[in-house]
Amino acid sequence: MAKLQTLYLFSYNFLQFLGWTLALFRILSNFISTKSVTGAYASAGELICLLQCCAFLEVIHGAIGIVPSGVVLPLMQWSGRTHFLLAIVRQIVEVQESPSVFITFSAWSLSEVIRYSHYALSCIGSPPYLITYLRYTAFILLYPVGVGPGEIWLMYQALPFIKTRNLYADTLPFGYYNFVKVLLLLYPLLWLKLYLHLFKQRGSKLGKYHKTKKK
């Protein structure tokens, strides 16, 4: 049973690694060929939507205890990204060519290539120190870049289109325009909780590595 669980986790993380590597390749290839940041969604948007939807499995992994991540923090990150992607970027064509999409997708792709390669390698042994170091260090820059000029700024840009179209008025019992405005106010607080958690993880994981090395 333990071997099957390890095989499943390795397969899941390796496939996510391949998917995000392909997404990053498409984004950078489009940028190099067009010398423009406006084509990020056209080149990789649907693939990233698929990868992000599949990432709900990570919430389930934490819920059933096959990984030690728990449920709350993975659910917060998954729901925030999925809402941003499916409810806003995918639905509002006018924001899809925004530089904020390029910034967000690039930051996400880089961080996920590192994260999933680390997880996959951890399933079959001990990852190289460089991968571990990047896993618990790259977020320091990538996370605020993806959230600030990426997610938050794009949601702000989307507000006029949400208001004009009265988006989701037929399906939601509340005004989605006001919901997004409140979300923009709360986003920095929610982001800070996750960011500080990552710093706590960094100290724990890299600290353990250095202690082991000294022995």
Short mmCIF file of C-alpha atoms in Angstrom, two decimals:
data_model
loop_
_atom_site.label_atom_id
_atom_site.label_comp_id
_atom_site.label_asym_id
_atom_site.label_seq_id
_atom_site.Cartn_x
_atom_site.Cartn_y
_atom_site.Cartn_z
CA MET A 1 0.00 0.00 0.00
CA ALA A 2 2.82 2.40 0.92
CA LYS A 3 4.55 1.69 -2.41
CA LEU A 4 1.36 2.39 -4.36
CA GLN A 5 0.90 5.65 -2.46
CA THR A 6 4.47 6.69 -3.22
CA LEU A 7 4.06 5.74 -6.89
CA TYR A 8 0.84 7.76 -7.10
CA LEU A 9 2.38 10.84 -5.47
CA PHE A 10 5.46 10.61 -7.69
CA SER A 11 3.29 10.28 -10.82
CA TYR A 12 1.06 13.19 -9.84
CA ASN A 13 3.95 15.53 -9.03
CA PHE A 14 5.96 14.49 -12.09
CA LEU A 15 3.00 15.12 -14.41
CA GLN A 16 2.42 18.53 -12.81
CA PHE A 17 6.14 19.27 -13.25
CA LEU A 18 5.92 18.38 -16.95
CA GLY A 19 2.75 20.46 -17.37
CA TRP A 20 4.19 23.58 -15.75
CA THR A 21 7.47 23.15 -17.65
CA LEU A 22 5.47 23.09 -20.89
CA ALA A 23 3.49 26.16 -19.78
CA LEU A 24 6.70 28.05 -18.99
CA PHE A 25 8.20 27.00 -22.34
CA ARG A 26 5.11 28.27 -24.21
CA ILE A 27 5.10 31.60 -22.35
CA LEU A 28 8.80 32.24 -22.93
CA SER A 29 8.68 31.04 -26.56
CA ASN A 30 5.82 33.42 -27.29
CA PHE A 31 7.64 36.27 -25.56
CA ILE A 32 10.86 35.63 -27.51
CA SER A 33 9.11 35.25 -30.88
CA THR A 34 6.76 38.23 -30.53
CA LYS A 35 8.89 40.42 -28.23
CA SER A 36 5.63 41.15 -26.42
CA VAL A 37 4.09 40.17 -23.07
CA THR A 38 0.53 40.25 -24.39
CA GLY A 39 0.33 36.63 -25.56
CA ALA A 40 0.78 34.75 -22.29
CA TYR A 41 -2.84 33.67 -21.98
CA ALA A 42 -3.17 32.73 -25.64
CA SER A 43 -0.04 30.59 -25.45
CA ALA A 44 -0.54 28.84 -22.10
CA GLY A 45 -3.80 29.97 -20.50
CA GLU A 46 -5.91 26.88 -21.10
CA LEU A 47 -3.09 24.56 -20.04
CA ILE A 48 -2.60 26.51 -16.81
CA CYS A 49 -6.35 26.41 -16.12
CA LEU A 50 -6.24 22.61 -16.49
CA LEU A 51 -3.19 22.23 -14.25
CA GLN A 52 -4.71 24.47 -11.60
CA CYS A 53 -8.01 22.56 -11.58
CA CYS A 54 -6.11 19.28 -11.20
CA ALA A 55 -4.25 20.79 -8.23
CA PHE A 56 -7.43 20.37 -6.15
CA LEU A 57 -6.10 16.86 -5.62
CA GLU A 58 -3.54 18.43 -3.29
CA VAL A 59 -6.34 19.60 -1.00
CA ILE A 60 -7.64 16.02 -0.97
CA HIS A 61 -4.14 14.68 -0.31
CA GLY A 62 -3.92 16.85 2.79
CA ALA A 63 -7.45 15.96 3.90
CA ILE A 64 -6.86 12.20 3.80
CA GLY A 65 -3.39 12.49 5.30
CA ILE A 66 -1.13 11.12 2.56
CA VAL A 67 0.85 14.38 2.71
CA PRO A 68 1.47 16.51 5.85
CA SER A 69 0.26 19.81 4.37
CA GLY A 70 -3.16 19.81 6.00
CA VAL A 71 -6.22 21.31 4.31
CA VAL A 72 -6.57 25.01 5.13
CA LEU A 73 -3.50 26.53 3.48
CA PRO A 74 -3.63 24.38 0.31
CA LEU A 75 -7.35 25.19 -0.01
CA MET A 76 -6.68 28.92 0.40
CA GLN A 77 -4.04 28.92 -2.30
CA TRP A 78 -6.03 26.70 -4.65
CA SER A 79 -9.27 28.66 -4.32
CA GLY A 80 -7.51 32.02 -4.75
CA ARG A 81 -5.70 30.98 -7.91
CA THR A 82 -8.70 29.12 -9.36
CA HIS A 83 -11.02 32.07 -8.79
CA PHE A 84 -8.49 34.40 -10.40
CA LEU A 85 -8.11 32.12 -13.42
CA LEU A 86 -11.59 30.80 -14.10
CA ALA A 87 -13.84 33.54 -12.79
CA ILE A 88 -11.85 36.55 -14.00
CA VAL A 89 -9.08 35.95 -16.54
CA ARG A 90 -10.85 33.22 -18.52
CA GLN A 91 -14.16 35.11 -18.57
CA ILE A 92 -12.95 38.64 -19.37
CA VAL A 93 -11.21 38.64 -22.74
CA GLU A 94 -10.17 42.28 -22.39
CA VAL A 95 -7.72 41.53 -19.56
CA GLN A 96 -6.15 38.45 -21.13
CA GLU A 97 -3.48 40.50 -22.92
CA SER A 98 -2.58 42.50 -19.83
CA PRO A 99 1.09 42.42 -18.77
CA SER A 100 -0.24 41.27 -15.39
CA VAL A 101 -1.16 37.91 -16.94
CA PHE A 102 2.39 37.47 -18.22
CA ILE A 103 3.79 38.41 -14.79
CA THR A 104 1.44 36.06 -12.94
CA PHE A 105 1.85 33.10 -15.29
CA SER A 106 5.65 33.46 -15.38
CA ALA A 107 5.90 33.62 -11.57
CA TRP A 108 3.50 30.70 -11.12
CA SER A 109 5.24 28.56 -13.74
CA LEU A 110 8.72 29.11 -12.33
CA SER A 111 7.61 28.42 -8.77
CA GLU A 112 5.64 25.31 -9.75
CA VAL A 113 8.43 23.83 -11.85
CA ILE A 114 10.66 24.10 -8.78
CA ARG A 115 8.00 22.92 -6.32
CA TYR A 116 6.81 19.87 -8.25
CA SER A 117 10.33 18.75 -9.18
CA HIS A 118 11.19 18.87 -5.47
CA TYR A 119 8.06 16.91 -4.52
CA ALA A 120 8.62 14.28 -7.22
CA LEU A 121 12.26 13.78 -6.27
CA SER A 122 11.30 13.57 -2.59
CA CYS A 123 9.09 10.58 -3.41
CA ILE A 124 12.03 8.55 -4.70
CA GLY A 125 14.83 9.79 -2.47
CA SER A 126 16.50 12.95 -1.25
CA PRO A 127 16.41 15.86 -3.75
CA PRO A 128 19.71 17.64 -4.58
CA TYR A 129 20.39 20.53 -2.23
CA LEU A 130 20.04 23.05 -5.07
CA ILE A 131 16.46 21.93 -5.72
CA THR A 132 15.66 22.03 -2.00
CA TYR A 133 17.25 25.46 -1.65
CA LEU A 134 15.29 26.83 -4.63
CA ARG A 135 12.07 25.24 -3.33
CA TYR A 136 12.35 27.17 -0.07
CA THR A 137 13.98 30.34 -1.40
CA ALA A 138 12.61 31.24 -4.86
CA PHE A 139 9.20 32.06 -3.37
CA ILE A 140 10.71 35.09 -1.59
CA LEU A 141 10.77 36.91 -4.94
CA LEU A 142 8.29 34.96 -7.08
CA TYR A 143 5.38 35.01 -4.63
CA PRO A 144 5.09 38.81 -4.12
CA VAL A 145 5.74 39.45 -7.84
CA GLY A 146 2.97 37.05 -8.84
CA VAL A 147 0.51 38.45 -6.33
CA GLY A 148 1.18 42.22 -6.44
CA PRO A 149 1.71 43.37 -10.04
CA GLY A 150 0.16 40.09 -11.13
CA GLU A 151 -3.06 38.91 -9.47
CA ILE A 152 -4.06 42.02 -7.51
CA TRP A 153 -3.37 44.49 -10.30
CA LEU A 154 -5.23 42.38 -12.86
CA MET A 155 -8.29 42.03 -10.64
CA TYR A 156 -8.27 45.80 -10.25
CA GLN A 157 -8.09 46.19 -14.03
CA ALA A 158 -11.03 43.80 -14.38
CA LEU A 159 -13.37 45.80 -12.11
CA PRO A 160 -14.79 48.11 -14.84
CA PHE A 161 -15.65 45.10 -17.03
CA ILE A 162 -17.23 43.25 -14.12
CA LYS A 163 -19.37 46.30 -13.32
CA THR A 164 -20.37 47.05 -16.91
CA ARG A 165 -21.43 43.47 -17.62
CA ASN A 166 -22.89 42.88 -14.16
CA LEU A 167 -20.91 39.65 -14.24
CA TYR A 168 -22.49 36.58 -12.62
CA ALA A 169 -25.65 38.51 -11.69
CA ASP A 170 -27.78 35.55 -12.79
CA THR A 171 -25.89 32.97 -10.76
CA LEU A 172 -24.76 34.66 -7.54
CA PRO A 173 -27.00 35.94 -4.71
CA PHE A 174 -24.65 38.89 -4.15
CA GLY A 175 -22.97 41.54 -6.28
CA TYR A 176 -19.79 40.09 -7.75
CA TYR A 177 -18.35 43.57 -8.36
CA ASN A 178 -18.53 44.39 -4.65
CA PHE A 179 -17.23 40.92 -3.79
CA VAL A 180 -14.07 41.50 -5.86
CA LYS A 181 -13.56 44.94 -4.27
CA VAL A 182 -13.72 43.39 -0.80
CA LEU A 183 -11.45 40.57 -1.96
CA LEU A 184 -8.88 43.12 -3.15
CA LEU A 185 -8.85 44.62 0.35
CA LEU A 186 -8.44 41.20 1.99
CA TYR A 187 -5.95 39.80 -0.52
CA PRO A 188 -2.83 41.31 1.09
CA LEU A 189 -3.81 39.88 4.50
CA LEU A 190 -4.53 36.41 3.09
CA TRP A 191 -1.34 36.57 1.04
CA LEU A 192 0.72 37.55 4.09
CA LYS A 193 -0.55 34.52 6.03
CA LEU A 194 0.63 32.18 3.27
CA TYR A 195 3.88 34.09 2.78
CA LEU A 196 4.81 33.89 6.46
CA HIS A 197 3.94 30.20 6.47
CA LEU A 198 6.42 29.66 3.63
CA PHE A 199 9.13 31.47 5.60
CA LYS A 200 8.41 29.20 8.56
CA GLN A 201 8.73 26.18 6.27
CA ARG A 202 11.98 27.56 4.88
CA GLY A 203 13.57 27.85 8.31
CA SER A 204 12.44 24.35 9.24
CA LYS A 205 13.43 22.53 6.03
CA LEU A 206 16.76 24.27 5.35
CA GLY A 207 17.62 24.17 9.05
CA LYS A 208 17.12 20.40 9.10
CA TYR A 209 19.35 20.03 6.04
CA HIS A 210 22.21 21.98 7.62
CA LYS A 211 21.92 20.00 10.88
CA THR A 212 22.04 16.73 8.94
CA LYS A 213 25.05 17.92 6.94
CA LYS A 214 26.96 18.81 10.13
CA LYS A 215 26.43 15.31 11.49
#
